[in-house]
Amino acid sequence: MPFLTLADYKAAIKDHTLAQVIENDQVTRNTAELNAQSQMESYLAARYDTAAVFAATGTDRNPAVVMYLVDMVLYHLHARISPDMVPALRKERYDLAIRWLEMVNKQQINPNLPFPDPEDGDTKEEVRYGSNPKRSHHF
């Protein structure tokens, strides 16, 4: 079952415009969704359980993930038509989505997403190392 629904697009694009962009071919939309989802997973997989994130349905889905995924899908759909003529709004929203994903990946933003189950053994533990600055005492 796909993560996004047609209703998710209503806040970002009009129905008739979306139909024109995908040329009334739902396979094209589904392919773009899977490509964008895979791209988003590559950023989120370092810290979060992406299987659980994208298995959620309805109101259990994270609204930010839905919004940014829609923006990424629409960018990919427009780029499919004419890569050099992607609307500025789509480019800006795509860049914003990528910046958000990079900030999540760098742990500058912490969205409410499920972490991997530590019992699975696939968790990645972060190790920090270093020391305090060297001191020199001269009397």
XYZ file of C-alpha atoms in Angstrom:
139
model
C 0.000 0.000 0.000
C 1.447 3.399 -0.952
C 2.396 5.846 1.797
C 0.827 8.881 0.086
C -2.789 9.259 -0.957
C -4.345 11.543 -3.550
C -5.759 13.658 -0.712
C -2.198 14.458 0.435
C -1.581 16.370 -2.789
C -4.558 18.724 -2.355
C -2.599 21.154 -0.166
C 0.212 21.441 -2.721
C -1.365 21.195 -6.167
C -4.808 21.380 -7.762
C -6.370 18.118 -8.928
C -6.515 19.061 -12.605
C -2.893 20.251 -12.571
C -1.733 17.002 -10.992
C -3.701 15.048 -13.609
C -1.923 17.012 -16.351
C 1.517 16.502 -14.803
C 1.073 12.736 -14.472
C -0.866 12.575 -17.764
C -3.658 10.688 -15.963
C -1.263 7.769 -15.427
C -1.255 6.551 -11.822
C 1.761 4.334 -12.534
C 3.818 7.471 -13.209
C 2.712 8.965 -9.880
C 3.404 5.724 -8.008
C 6.872 5.464 -9.554
C 7.708 9.045 -8.589
C 6.428 8.386 -5.064
C 8.619 5.308 -4.665
C 11.664 7.172 -5.984
C 11.121 10.111 -3.632
C 10.407 7.767 -0.715
C 13.644 5.913 -1.380
C 15.507 9.209 -1.469
C 13.919 10.269 1.831
C 14.707 6.898 3.418
C 18.386 7.350 2.611
C 18.428 10.420 4.869
C 16.236 9.020 7.651
C 17.633 5.480 7.872
C 20.670 6.548 9.896
C 18.532 7.272 12.974
C 14.971 6.141 12.423
C 13.030 2.978 11.664
C 12.050 3.844 8.091
C 9.949 0.689 7.735
C 7.760 1.888 10.614
C 7.733 5.485 9.350
C 6.425 4.514 5.914
C 4.137 1.738 7.176
C 2.036 4.247 9.096
C -1.353 5.129 7.650
C -3.886 7.929 8.014
C -3.337 10.305 10.902
C -0.551 8.119 12.330
C 1.779 9.461 9.636
C 4.132 12.294 10.532
C 2.742 15.455 8.863
C 6.211 16.840 8.072
C 7.238 13.624 6.335
C 4.021 13.682 4.288
C 4.455 17.343 3.321
C 8.105 17.035 2.322
C 7.516 13.766 0.481
C 4.721 15.395 -1.556
C 7.075 18.275 -2.421
C 9.767 15.835 -3.525
C 7.320 13.819 -5.640
C 5.973 16.931 -7.360
C 9.496 18.108 -8.115
C 10.372 14.740 -9.669
C 7.149 14.722 -11.710
C 7.807 18.225 -13.065
C 11.444 17.388 -13.793
C 10.263 14.380 -15.787
C 8.386 16.669 -18.170
C 11.120 19.245 -18.701
C 14.197 19.224 -16.456
C 15.190 22.761 -17.433
C 11.724 24.232 -16.899
C 10.773 23.053 -13.412
C 8.571 25.736 -11.796
C 10.445 27.877 -9.265
C 7.968 26.975 -6.516
C 8.618 23.250 -7.003
C 12.398 23.806 -6.979
C 12.202 25.912 -3.787
C 9.984 23.389 -2.012
C 12.249 20.503 -3.076
C 15.329 22.363 -1.813
C 13.527 23.045 1.471
C 12.689 19.340 1.810
C 16.309 18.338 1.181
C 17.546 20.927 3.721
C 15.083 19.546 6.291
C 16.278 15.992 5.644
C 19.917 17.051 5.971
C 19.166 18.768 9.280
C 17.378 15.644 10.539
C 20.326 13.536 9.426
C 22.754 15.822 11.289
C 20.492 15.714 14.369
C 19.820 19.462 14.263
C 16.087 18.687 14.080
C 14.424 15.815 15.903
C 11.049 14.952 14.365
C 8.684 12.641 16.182
C 9.597 9.466 14.292
C 10.031 5.912 15.589
C 13.527 4.748 16.441
C 14.695 1.239 15.547
C 13.974 -1.468 18.086
C 17.206 -2.081 20.056
C 16.375 -5.794 20.268
C 16.793 -6.158 16.506
C 20.548 -5.706 16.792
C 20.637 -3.367 13.797
C 20.957 -0.200 15.842
C 23.808 2.141 15.153
C 25.315 3.566 18.270
C 27.026 6.912 18.132
C 30.386 7.155 19.815
C 31.910 10.511 20.567
C 35.529 10.841 21.376
C 37.914 13.663 22.107
C 39.271 15.549 25.043
C 39.338 18.949 26.648
C 41.743 21.566 25.305
C 45.296 21.160 26.512
C 46.207 23.377 29.484
C 49.606 24.753 30.200
C 50.448 26.029 33.665
C 53.400 28.347 33.889
C 54.207 30.029 37.192
